[in-house]
Amino acid sequence: MTTSNTDSPLYIDDIAILSPLGNSGPATFAAFSASISGFKEDLFVTGRYEKIKSAAVPADTLEPLNEALAASGLTSRQRRLLRLCSAPFAAMADSDGQLNTPVLLVVAPEVIQAQNGFSEKAHGYLAKQASIQFNAVHNKVLAYGRAGVFQALAEAQQLLAQGCKEVIIGAADTFFDTRWLAKQSTEQRVASGSAMHAFIPGEAAVFFRVSGVKSPSAIQLATPGRALEKAHIGSDEPCLGDGLDSAWKQALQSLAGNKIEALFSTLNGEAYWARELGVAFMRNSAHFKQDYNHLHPADCLGDTGAAAGAVNIALACLGLRGKQYEGPILVSGSSDHTQRGAVVIIK
């Protein structure tokens, strides 16, 4: 296959994570590798008066909201998202507190639905919350949910081909929004006594640096695969797994005869995602080692929403860097809406 500039390898470095399991990438990976759970009983009660479990970032590790943002008309979900991003975003700045690199931020569609201009102002809010000087152009908010990181990788690849030296990709989400939880629990999607095939709400923020040049600590990614699934979880059509299968096939073209050692997926306990992934795996099983390992971090972190795909990429890269995995690794993600994506991490 002829390789174009936009198909050039991507290299990830400088991974920063804030999650229910830790306030850094290494801390989160160590807890995940040890199968430590961040689940605790939540104060939220469903419409059936059932308690739920959740995985929240500890209050003492969250930066308070910058006073200048308190009167900005932000929703509660937007405010918490900015607090989650504060430390990992600040970690992307140089020693003088400057950041002049384009930032692609992945969030959930619901985050930008409030008519308060969040998409246009998000990067300014982030800089103010993280107390850094941010002067980059070509910034964008990608409100695509769990699979949004694969679109971000593709757009980063384009920016690098156009001459950018590096791009920052960030992803953040939180399910600690009472109205949203109420809606999801009414639909029996939040795990409780009466909803067994459902997810545990989580939250996280992750940022990492992407470039086209390999450094000693960087991990290599191939070109991401992206597709749309018309029979998404909110659709009345039966899920045939065509979208995820297409994204996998695109991503797996980079293997060059190698076989996948591990799969990171955004499975969260809901039956729909297991059926979809099962179809994609059956159609592409020849690309996997017989004893491949299937990892779904939601078992420890809960469903981290729009951060899930990026968190999984970060954990896979940290595992390869620390030699806990051999690679190659396939990272797969599916959004509640139509977006599907996958990428092969080579090392």
Coordinates of C-alpha atoms in Angstrom, one line a residue:
M1 CA 0.0 0.0 0.0
T2 CA 1.3 3.4 -0.9
T3 CA 1.8 5.6 2.2
S4 CA 0.8 9.2 2.0
N5 CA 1.7 12.0 4.3
T6 CA -1.5 11.6 6.2
D7 CA -0.8 7.9 6.6
S8 CA 2.5 8.6 8.3
P9 CA 3.1 7.1 11.8
L10 CA 2.0 8.9 14.9
Y11 CA 4.0 9.0 18.0
I12 CA 2.5 9.5 21.5
D13 CA 4.4 10.9 24.5
D14 CA 3.9 13.0 27.6
I15 CA 0.8 11.2 28.8
A16 CA -1.1 12.8 31.7
I17 CA -4.2 11.3 33.3
L18 CA -6.6 12.2 36.1
S19 CA -8.9 9.3 37.0
P20 CA -10.7 7.6 39.9
L21 CA -7.5 5.4 40.2
G22 CA -4.9 8.1 40.3
N23 CA -3.7 11.5 39.5
S24 CA -1.1 10.5 36.9
G25 CA -0.7 8.0 34.0
P26 CA 1.7 5.6 35.9
A27 CA -0.6 5.6 39.0
T28 CA -3.7 4.9 36.9
F29 CA -2.0 2.2 34.9
A30 CA -0.6 0.5 38.1
A31 CA -4.0 0.4 39.7
F32 CA -5.6 -0.9 36.5
S33 CA -3.0 -3.6 36.1
A34 CA -3.6 -4.7 39.7
S35 CA -7.4 -4.8 38.9
I36 CA -8.1 -2.2 41.6
S37 CA -11.6 -0.8 41.4
G38 CA -12.5 2.8 41.8
F39 CA -16.2 1.9 42.6
K40 CA -18.0 3.3 45.6
E41 CA -21.6 3.7 46.6
D42 CA -23.0 6.9 45.2
L43 CA -25.5 9.3 46.7
F44 CA -27.7 9.2 43.6
V45 CA -30.9 7.2 43.9
T46 CA -32.7 5.9 40.8
G47 CA -36.4 6.4 40.1
R48 CA -37.0 3.0 41.6
Y49 CA -35.3 4.2 44.8
E50 CA -32.2 2.0 44.1
K51 CA -28.7 3.1 45.0
I52 CA -25.9 2.9 42.4
K53 CA -22.2 2.6 42.4
S54 CA -19.9 5.1 40.6
A55 CA -16.2 5.8 40.1
A56 CA -15.4 9.4 40.9
V57 CA -12.1 11.3 41.0
P58 CA -11.4 11.9 44.8
A59 CA -12.5 15.4 45.8
D60 CA -9.1 16.3 47.2
T61 CA -7.4 15.7 43.8
L62 CA -9.7 18.0 41.9
E63 CA -8.7 21.6 41.5
P64 CA -11.3 24.1 42.5
L65 CA -13.0 26.0 39.7
N66 CA -11.2 29.2 38.9
E67 CA -13.1 32.2 40.4
A68 CA -13.1 34.0 37.0
L69 CA -15.1 31.1 35.5
A70 CA -17.8 30.9 38.3
A71 CA -20.0 33.5 36.6
S72 CA -19.4 32.3 33.0
G73 CA -22.8 30.6 32.6
L74 CA -21.3 27.1 32.5
T75 CA -23.4 24.0 33.2
S76 CA -22.5 21.8 36.2
R77 CA -21.1 19.1 33.8
Q78 CA -18.9 21.7 32.0
R79 CA -17.6 23.1 35.3
R80 CA -16.6 19.6 36.5
L81 CA -15.1 18.8 33.1
L82 CA -12.8 21.9 33.4
R83 CA -11.8 20.9 36.9
L84 CA -10.9 17.4 35.7
C85 CA -8.8 18.8 32.9
S86 CA -6.9 21.3 35.0
A87 CA -3.9 19.3 36.1
P88 CA -3.4 17.1 33.0
F89 CA -3.8 20.1 30.7
A90 CA -1.3 22.1 32.7
A91 CA 1.2 19.2 32.4
M92 CA 1.3 19.9 28.6
A93 CA 2.7 23.4 29.1
D94 CA 6.5 24.1 29.2
S95 CA 8.4 25.1 32.3
D96 CA 7.4 28.8 31.8
G97 CA 3.7 27.9 31.8
Q98 CA 3.4 28.4 28.0
L99 CA 1.6 26.2 25.5
N100 CA 1.6 27.1 21.8
T101 CA 0.6 23.7 20.4
P102 CA -2.8 23.1 18.8
V103 CA -5.2 21.2 21.1
L104 CA -8.0 18.9 20.0
L105 CA -10.4 18.3 22.8
V106 CA -12.8 15.3 22.8
V107 CA -16.0 15.7 24.8
A108 CA -19.5 14.2 24.8
P109 CA -22.2 15.7 22.5
E110 CA -24.3 16.6 25.6
V111 CA -21.5 18.9 26.8
I112 CA -22.0 21.3 24.0
Q113 CA -25.8 21.2 23.8
A114 CA -26.2 24.0 26.3
Q115 CA -26.5 27.2 24.3
N116 CA -23.6 29.0 26.0
G117 CA -20.8 28.9 23.4
F118 CA -18.7 26.2 25.1
S119 CA -17.2 24.9 21.9
E120 CA -15.9 28.3 20.9
K121 CA -14.7 29.2 24.5
A122 CA -13.5 25.8 25.8
H123 CA -9.8 26.3 25.1
G124 CA -9.8 29.7 26.8
Y125 CA -11.6 28.3 29.8
L126 CA -9.0 25.4 29.9
A127 CA -6.1 27.9 29.9
K128 CA -7.7 30.0 32.6
Q129 CA -8.5 27.0 34.8
A130 CA -5.0 25.5 34.4
S131 CA -3.3 28.9 34.8
I132 CA -1.2 28.7 31.7
Q133 CA -0.6 31.0 28.7
F134 CA -2.1 29.4 25.7
N135 CA -1.7 31.0 22.3
A136 CA -2.2 28.2 19.7
V137 CA -4.4 28.1 16.6
H138 CA -6.1 25.2 14.9
N139 CA -7.8 24.2 18.1
K140 CA -11.0 22.3 18.0
V141 CA -13.7 20.7 20.2
L142 CA -14.8 17.3 18.9
A143 CA -18.1 16.3 20.5
Y144 CA -18.1 12.7 19.4
G145 CA -18.1 10.7 22.6
R146 CA -16.1 7.5 23.3
A147 CA -14.8 7.2 19.7
G148 CA -13.9 10.9 19.3
V149 CA -10.3 10.2 20.0
F150 CA -9.9 8.4 16.7
Q151 CA -11.2 11.4 14.8
A152 CA -8.8 13.5 16.8
L153 CA -5.9 11.3 15.8
A154 CA -6.9 11.6 12.1
E155 CA -7.1 15.4 12.4
A156 CA -3.8 15.5 14.2
Q157 CA -2.3 13.5 11.3
Q158 CA -3.6 16.1 8.9
L159 CA -2.2 19.0 11.0
L160 CA 1.2 17.3 11.2
A161 CA 1.2 16.8 7.4
Q162 CA 0.4 20.5 7.0
G163 CA 3.5 21.5 9.0
C164 CA 2.6 21.4 12.6
K165 CA 5.4 20.0 14.7
E166 CA 3.1 18.5 17.3
V167 CA -0.5 18.4 18.4
I168 CA -2.1 17.9 21.9
I169 CA -5.1 15.6 22.1
G170 CA -7.2 15.8 25.2
A171 CA -10.4 14.0 26.2
A172 CA -12.6 14.4 29.3
D173 CA -16.0 13.5 30.5
T174 CA -18.0 13.0 33.7
F175 CA -21.3 11.4 34.4
F176 CA -21.8 13.3 37.6
D177 CA -24.7 15.3 36.3
T178 CA -28.0 14.5 38.2
R179 CA -30.3 15.2 35.2
W180 CA -28.2 13.0 32.9
L181 CA -28.0 10.2 35.4
A182 CA -31.8 10.4 35.9
K183 CA -32.4 10.0 32.2
Q184 CA -30.0 7.1 31.8
S185 CA -31.3 5.3 34.9
T186 CA -34.9 5.7 33.6
E187 CA -33.7 3.9 30.4
Q188 CA -32.2 1.1 32.6
R189 CA -28.7 1.9 31.4
V190 CA -27.1 2.7 34.8
A191 CA -26.2 -0.4 36.9
S192 CA -28.5 -0.9 39.8
G193 CA -30.4 -3.7 41.5
S194 CA -32.9 -3.9 38.6
A195 CA -30.5 -3.0 35.8
M196 CA -27.8 -5.7 35.6
H197 CA -26.6 -5.3 32.0
A198 CA -25.7 -1.7 32.5
F199 CA -22.8 0.6 33.2
I200 CA -21.2 2.1 36.3
P201 CA -20.7 5.9 35.8
G202 CA -17.1 7.1 35.9
E203 CA -15.1 10.2 34.9
A204 CA -11.6 11.0 33.7
A205 CA -9.4 13.4 31.8
V206 CA -6.4 12.5 29.7
F207 CA -4.0 14.6 27.6
F208 CA -1.0 13.5 25.5
R209 CA 1.3 14.9 22.9
V210 CA 1.3 13.6 19.3
S211 CA 4.0 14.1 16.8
G212 CA 5.4 12.6 13.6
V213 CA 8.9 12.2 15.0
K214 CA 9.9 9.3 17.3
S215 CA 11.6 10.1 20.6
P216 CA 13.0 7.5 23.0
S217 CA 9.9 7.4 25.2
A218 CA 7.3 7.7 22.4
I219 CA 5.0 4.9 21.3
Q220 CA 4.0 4.5 17.7
L221 CA 0.4 4.4 16.4
A222 CA -0.7 3.5 12.9
T223 CA -3.4 5.4 11.0
P224 CA -6.7 5.1 12.8
G225 CA -9.8 3.5 11.3
R226 CA -13.1 5.4 11.5
A227 CA -16.6 4.5 10.4
L228 CA -20.3 5.2 11.2
E229 CA -22.9 2.8 12.6
K230 CA -26.4 3.6 11.7
A231 CA -27.8 1.0 14.1
H232 CA -26.4 2.7 17.1
I233 CA -27.6 2.1 20.7
G234 CA -30.4 4.7 20.4
S235 CA -31.6 3.3 17.0
D236 CA -34.5 0.9 16.4
E237 CA -32.5 -1.0 13.8
P238 CA -30.8 -4.3 14.8
C239 CA -27.1 -3.9 15.3
L240 CA -25.1 -5.9 12.7
G241 CA -21.7 -4.5 13.8
D242 CA -20.9 -3.1 10.3
G243 CA -19.5 0.2 11.5
L244 CA -17.1 -1.2 14.1
D245 CA -16.1 -4.0 11.6
S246 CA -15.3 -1.4 9.0
A247 CA -13.2 0.7 11.5
W248 CA -11.3 -2.5 12.6
K249 CA -10.6 -3.5 9.0
Q250 CA -9.1 -0.1 8.2
A251 CA -7.0 -0.1 11.3
L252 CA -5.8 -3.7 10.9
Q253 CA -4.4 -3.0 7.4
S254 CA -1.2 -1.7 9.2
L255 CA -0.3 -5.1 10.8
A256 CA 1.9 -6.3 7.9
G257 CA 1.5 -10.0 8.9
N258 CA 1.7 -9.5 12.7
K259 CA -1.1 -10.5 15.0
I260 CA -2.8 -8.6 17.7
E261 CA -1.6 -9.5 21.2
A262 CA -4.2 -7.4 23.2
L263 CA -7.5 -5.7 22.6
F264 CA -8.5 -2.6 24.6
S265 CA -12.3 -1.9 24.2
T266 CA -14.8 0.5 25.6
L267 CA -17.1 -2.3 26.7
N268 CA -19.0 -1.1 29.8
G269 CA -21.4 -3.9 30.9
E270 CA -24.2 -3.1 28.4
A271 CA -25.2 -6.0 26.2
Y272 CA -25.4 -3.9 23.0
W273 CA -21.6 -3.2 23.0
A274 CA -20.7 -6.9 23.6
R275 CA -22.9 -8.0 20.7
E276 CA -21.3 -5.3 18.4
L277 CA -17.8 -6.2 19.4
G278 CA -18.5 -9.9 19.0
V279 CA -19.5 -9.4 15.4
A280 CA -16.4 -7.3 14.7
F281 CA -14.1 -9.9 16.3
M282 CA -15.6 -12.9 14.4
R283 CA -15.1 -11.1 11.1
N284 CA -11.5 -10.2 12.0
S285 CA -10.4 -13.0 14.3
A286 CA -7.6 -14.1 11.9
H287 CA -5.7 -11.0 12.9
F288 CA -5.5 -12.0 16.6
K289 CA -3.2 -14.3 18.4
Q290 CA -4.9 -17.4 19.8
D291 CA -4.2 -16.3 23.4
Y292 CA -4.8 -12.6 22.9
N293 CA -5.9 -10.6 26.0
H294 CA -9.1 -8.6 26.0
L295 CA -9.0 -5.6 28.4
H296 CA -11.9 -3.3 29.2
P297 CA -10.8 -0.6 31.7
A298 CA -14.4 0.3 32.5
D299 CA -14.2 -2.7 34.9
C300 CA -12.0 -0.6 37.1
L301 CA -12.8 3.0 36.1
G302 CA -16.4 2.8 35.2
D303 CA -17.6 4.2 31.9
T304 CA -15.5 7.3 31.4
G305 CA -17.7 8.5 28.5
A306 CA -15.9 10.7 25.9
A307 CA -12.6 10.1 27.7
A308 CA -12.8 6.3 27.3
G309 CA -11.1 5.9 23.9
A310 CA -8.3 8.2 24.9
V311 CA -7.8 6.6 28.3
N312 CA -7.5 3.2 26.6
I313 CA -4.9 4.4 24.2
A314 CA -3.0 6.0 27.0
L315 CA -3.1 2.8 29.1
A316 CA -2.0 0.7 26.2
C317 CA 0.9 3.0 25.5
L318 CA 2.0 3.0 29.1
G319 CA 1.8 -0.8 29.2
L320 CA 4.0 -1.1 26.1
R321 CA 6.5 1.5 27.4
G322 CA 6.8 -0.5 30.7
K323 CA 7.0 -3.8 28.8
Q324 CA 3.9 -5.2 30.4
Y325 CA 2.6 -5.8 26.9
E326 CA 4.4 -6.9 23.8
G327 CA 2.1 -5.5 21.1
P328 CA 0.8 -4.9 18.7
I329 CA -2.4 -3.7 20.5
L330 CA -5.8 -2.9 18.9
V331 CA -7.7 -0.1 20.7
S332 CA -11.4 0.0 19.8
G333 CA -14.1 2.5 20.7
S334 CA -17.8 3.0 20.1
S335 CA -19.9 6.1 20.8
D336 CA -23.5 6.1 21.8
H337 CA -24.2 7.8 18.5
T338 CA -22.9 6.7 15.1
Q339 CA -19.1 7.1 15.5
R340 CA -16.8 4.0 15.6
G341 CA -13.1 3.9 15.6
A342 CA -10.0 1.7 16.1
V343 CA -6.2 2.1 16.0
V344 CA -3.3 -0.3 16.1
I345 CA -0.5 0.6 18.6
I346 CA 2.8 -0.8 17.4
K347 CA 5.4 0.4 19.9

